[in-house]
């Protein structure tokens, strides 16, 4: 049978958490009207991190400058090895610390219909 995109994103995140022992894996998609990233799936002990998370692909906003926003804007993978020490991560560093997150990597996703997303771990 056919698997829905929502189920597939959930499964991808779960595999990364279970098999690669990530604290968090999430997938979000750009809402082309609002320029915000809408999170479709988030799995892991730190999944609460994404509640109310603000990420944008509007380059005028600071929420576009972290790994997830930049991966979508630049079309390449972006990493941050030390969230606490990186000034660009200021909008998220307190929340990341609360959830035990020290680093981040984001990979852009492109669907055949042009939908843009990010896989962030």
GROMACS .gro file of C-alpha atoms in nm:
model
  121
    1UNK     CA    1   0.000   0.000   0.000
    2UNK     CA    2   0.086   0.363  -0.025
    3UNK     CA    3   0.237   0.537   0.277
    4UNK     CA    4   0.134   0.896   0.343
    5UNK     CA    5   0.394   1.171   0.356
    6UNK     CA    6   0.304   1.231   0.721
    7UNK     CA    7   0.366   0.864   0.808
    8UNK     CA    8   0.690   0.858   0.611
    9UNK     CA    9   0.824   1.170   0.786
   10UNK     CA   10   0.734   1.022   1.125
   11UNK     CA   11   0.908   0.693   1.034
   12UNK     CA   12   1.224   0.871   0.914
   13UNK     CA   13   1.246   1.069   1.237
   14UNK     CA   14   1.182   0.761   1.452
   15UNK     CA   15   1.457   0.562   1.274
   16UNK     CA   16   1.709   0.844   1.328
   17UNK     CA   17   1.623   0.860   1.698
   18UNK     CA   18   1.607   0.483   1.754
   19UNK     CA   19   1.899   0.369   1.537
   20UNK     CA   20   2.133   0.671   1.544
   21UNK     CA   21   2.046   0.763   1.904
   22UNK     CA   22   1.963   1.124   1.820
   23UNK     CA   23   1.792   1.329   2.093
   24UNK     CA   24   1.567   1.488   1.830
   25UNK     CA   25   1.481   1.448   1.463
   26UNK     CA   26   1.219   1.663   1.298
   27UNK     CA   27   1.088   1.740   0.951
   28UNK     CA   28   0.914   2.061   0.855
   29UNK     CA   29   0.786   2.214   0.534
   30UNK     CA   30   0.785   2.575   0.413
   31UNK     CA   31   0.446   2.744   0.400
   32UNK     CA   32   0.509   2.952   0.087
   33UNK     CA   33   0.241   3.206   0.191
   34UNK     CA   34   0.374   3.287   0.541
   35UNK     CA   35   0.741   3.187   0.473
   36UNK     CA   36   0.730   2.996   0.804
   37UNK     CA   37   0.845   2.636   0.850
   38UNK     CA   38   0.557   2.414   0.963
   39UNK     CA   39   0.672   2.107   1.154
   40UNK     CA   40   0.512   1.782   1.039
   41UNK     CA   41   0.696   1.529   1.257
   42UNK     CA   42   0.921   1.549   1.562
   43UNK     CA   43   1.053   1.244   1.748
   44UNK     CA   44   1.293   1.191   2.036
   45UNK     CA   45   1.352   1.268   2.402
   46UNK     CA   46   1.390   1.637   2.310
   47UNK     CA   47   1.079   1.653   2.085
   48UNK     CA   48   0.931   1.921   2.314
   49UNK     CA   49   1.194   2.158   2.171
   50UNK     CA   50   0.983   2.212   1.858
   51UNK     CA   51   0.667   2.324   2.041
   52UNK     CA   52   0.616   2.686   1.942
   53UNK     CA   53   0.944   2.687   1.747
   54UNK     CA   54   0.974   2.978   1.504
   55UNK     CA   55   1.176   2.922   1.187
   56UNK     CA   56   1.140   3.127   0.871
   57UNK     CA   57   1.280   3.144   0.519
   58UNK     CA   58   1.226   3.522   0.515
   59UNK     CA   59   1.588   3.646   0.512
   60UNK     CA   60   1.485   3.970   0.686
   61UNK     CA   61   1.400   3.773   1.001
   62UNK     CA   62   1.654   3.638   1.255
   63UNK     CA   63   1.453   3.311   1.260
   64UNK     CA   64   1.592   3.242   0.910
   65UNK     CA   65   1.957   3.234   1.018
   66UNK     CA   66   1.980   2.900   1.200
   67UNK     CA   67   2.068   2.569   1.033
   68UNK     CA   68   1.710   2.482   0.932
   69UNK     CA   69   1.628   2.819   0.773
   70UNK     CA   70   1.966   2.844   0.604
   71UNK     CA   71   1.946   2.490   0.464
   72UNK     CA   72   1.617   2.583   0.298
   73UNK     CA   73   1.738   2.921   0.170
   74UNK     CA   74   2.081   2.800   0.050
   75UNK     CA   75   1.974   2.451  -0.063
   76UNK     CA   76   2.256   2.271   0.117
   77UNK     CA   77   2.320   2.097   0.449
   78UNK     CA   78   2.409   2.327   0.739
   79UNK     CA   79   2.556   2.228   1.076
   80UNK     CA   80   2.608   2.403   1.406
   81UNK     CA   81   2.854   2.220   1.629
   82UNK     CA   82   2.802   2.435   1.941
   83UNK     CA   83   2.458   2.594   1.977
   84UNK     CA   84   2.548   2.771   2.305
   85UNK     CA   85   2.857   2.943   2.157
   86UNK     CA   86   2.714   3.042   1.818
   87UNK     CA   87   2.564   3.395   1.825
   88UNK     CA   88   2.341   3.313   1.526
   89UNK     CA   89   2.171   3.050   1.744
   90UNK     CA   90   2.066   3.306   2.010
   91UNK     CA   91   1.693   3.279   1.924
   92UNK     CA   92   1.704   2.906   2.005
   93UNK     CA   93   1.995   2.853   2.247
   94UNK     CA   94   1.797   2.877   2.572
   95UNK     CA   95   1.535   2.635   2.449
   96UNK     CA   96   1.807   2.402   2.314
   97UNK     CA   97   1.986   2.400   2.653
   98UNK     CA   98   1.658   2.314   2.832
   99UNK     CA   99   1.621   2.010   2.606
  100UNK     CA  100   1.985   1.899   2.622
  101UNK     CA  101   2.062   1.988   2.259
  102UNK     CA  102   2.421   2.096   2.190
  103UNK     CA  103   2.449   2.073   1.812
  104UNK     CA  104   2.226   2.074   1.507
  105UNK     CA  105   2.235   1.966   1.145
  106UNK     CA  106   1.976   2.048   0.880
  107UNK     CA  107   1.934   1.889   0.537
  108UNK     CA  108   1.707   2.047   0.274
  109UNK     CA  109   1.432   1.833   0.122
  110UNK     CA  110   1.276   1.889  -0.219
  111UNK     CA  111   0.967   1.706  -0.340
  112UNK     CA  112   0.880   1.658  -0.706
  113UNK     CA  113   0.597   1.911  -0.671
  114UNK     CA  114   0.848   2.172  -0.555
  115UNK     CA  115   0.755   2.154  -0.185
  116UNK     CA  116   1.055   2.251   0.024
  117UNK     CA  117   1.133   2.098   0.360
  118UNK     CA  118   1.407   2.037   0.610
  119UNK     CA  119   1.518   1.735   0.805
  120UNK     CA  120   1.686   1.861   1.121
  121UNK     CA  121   1.867   1.650   1.382
   0.00000   0.00000   0.00000
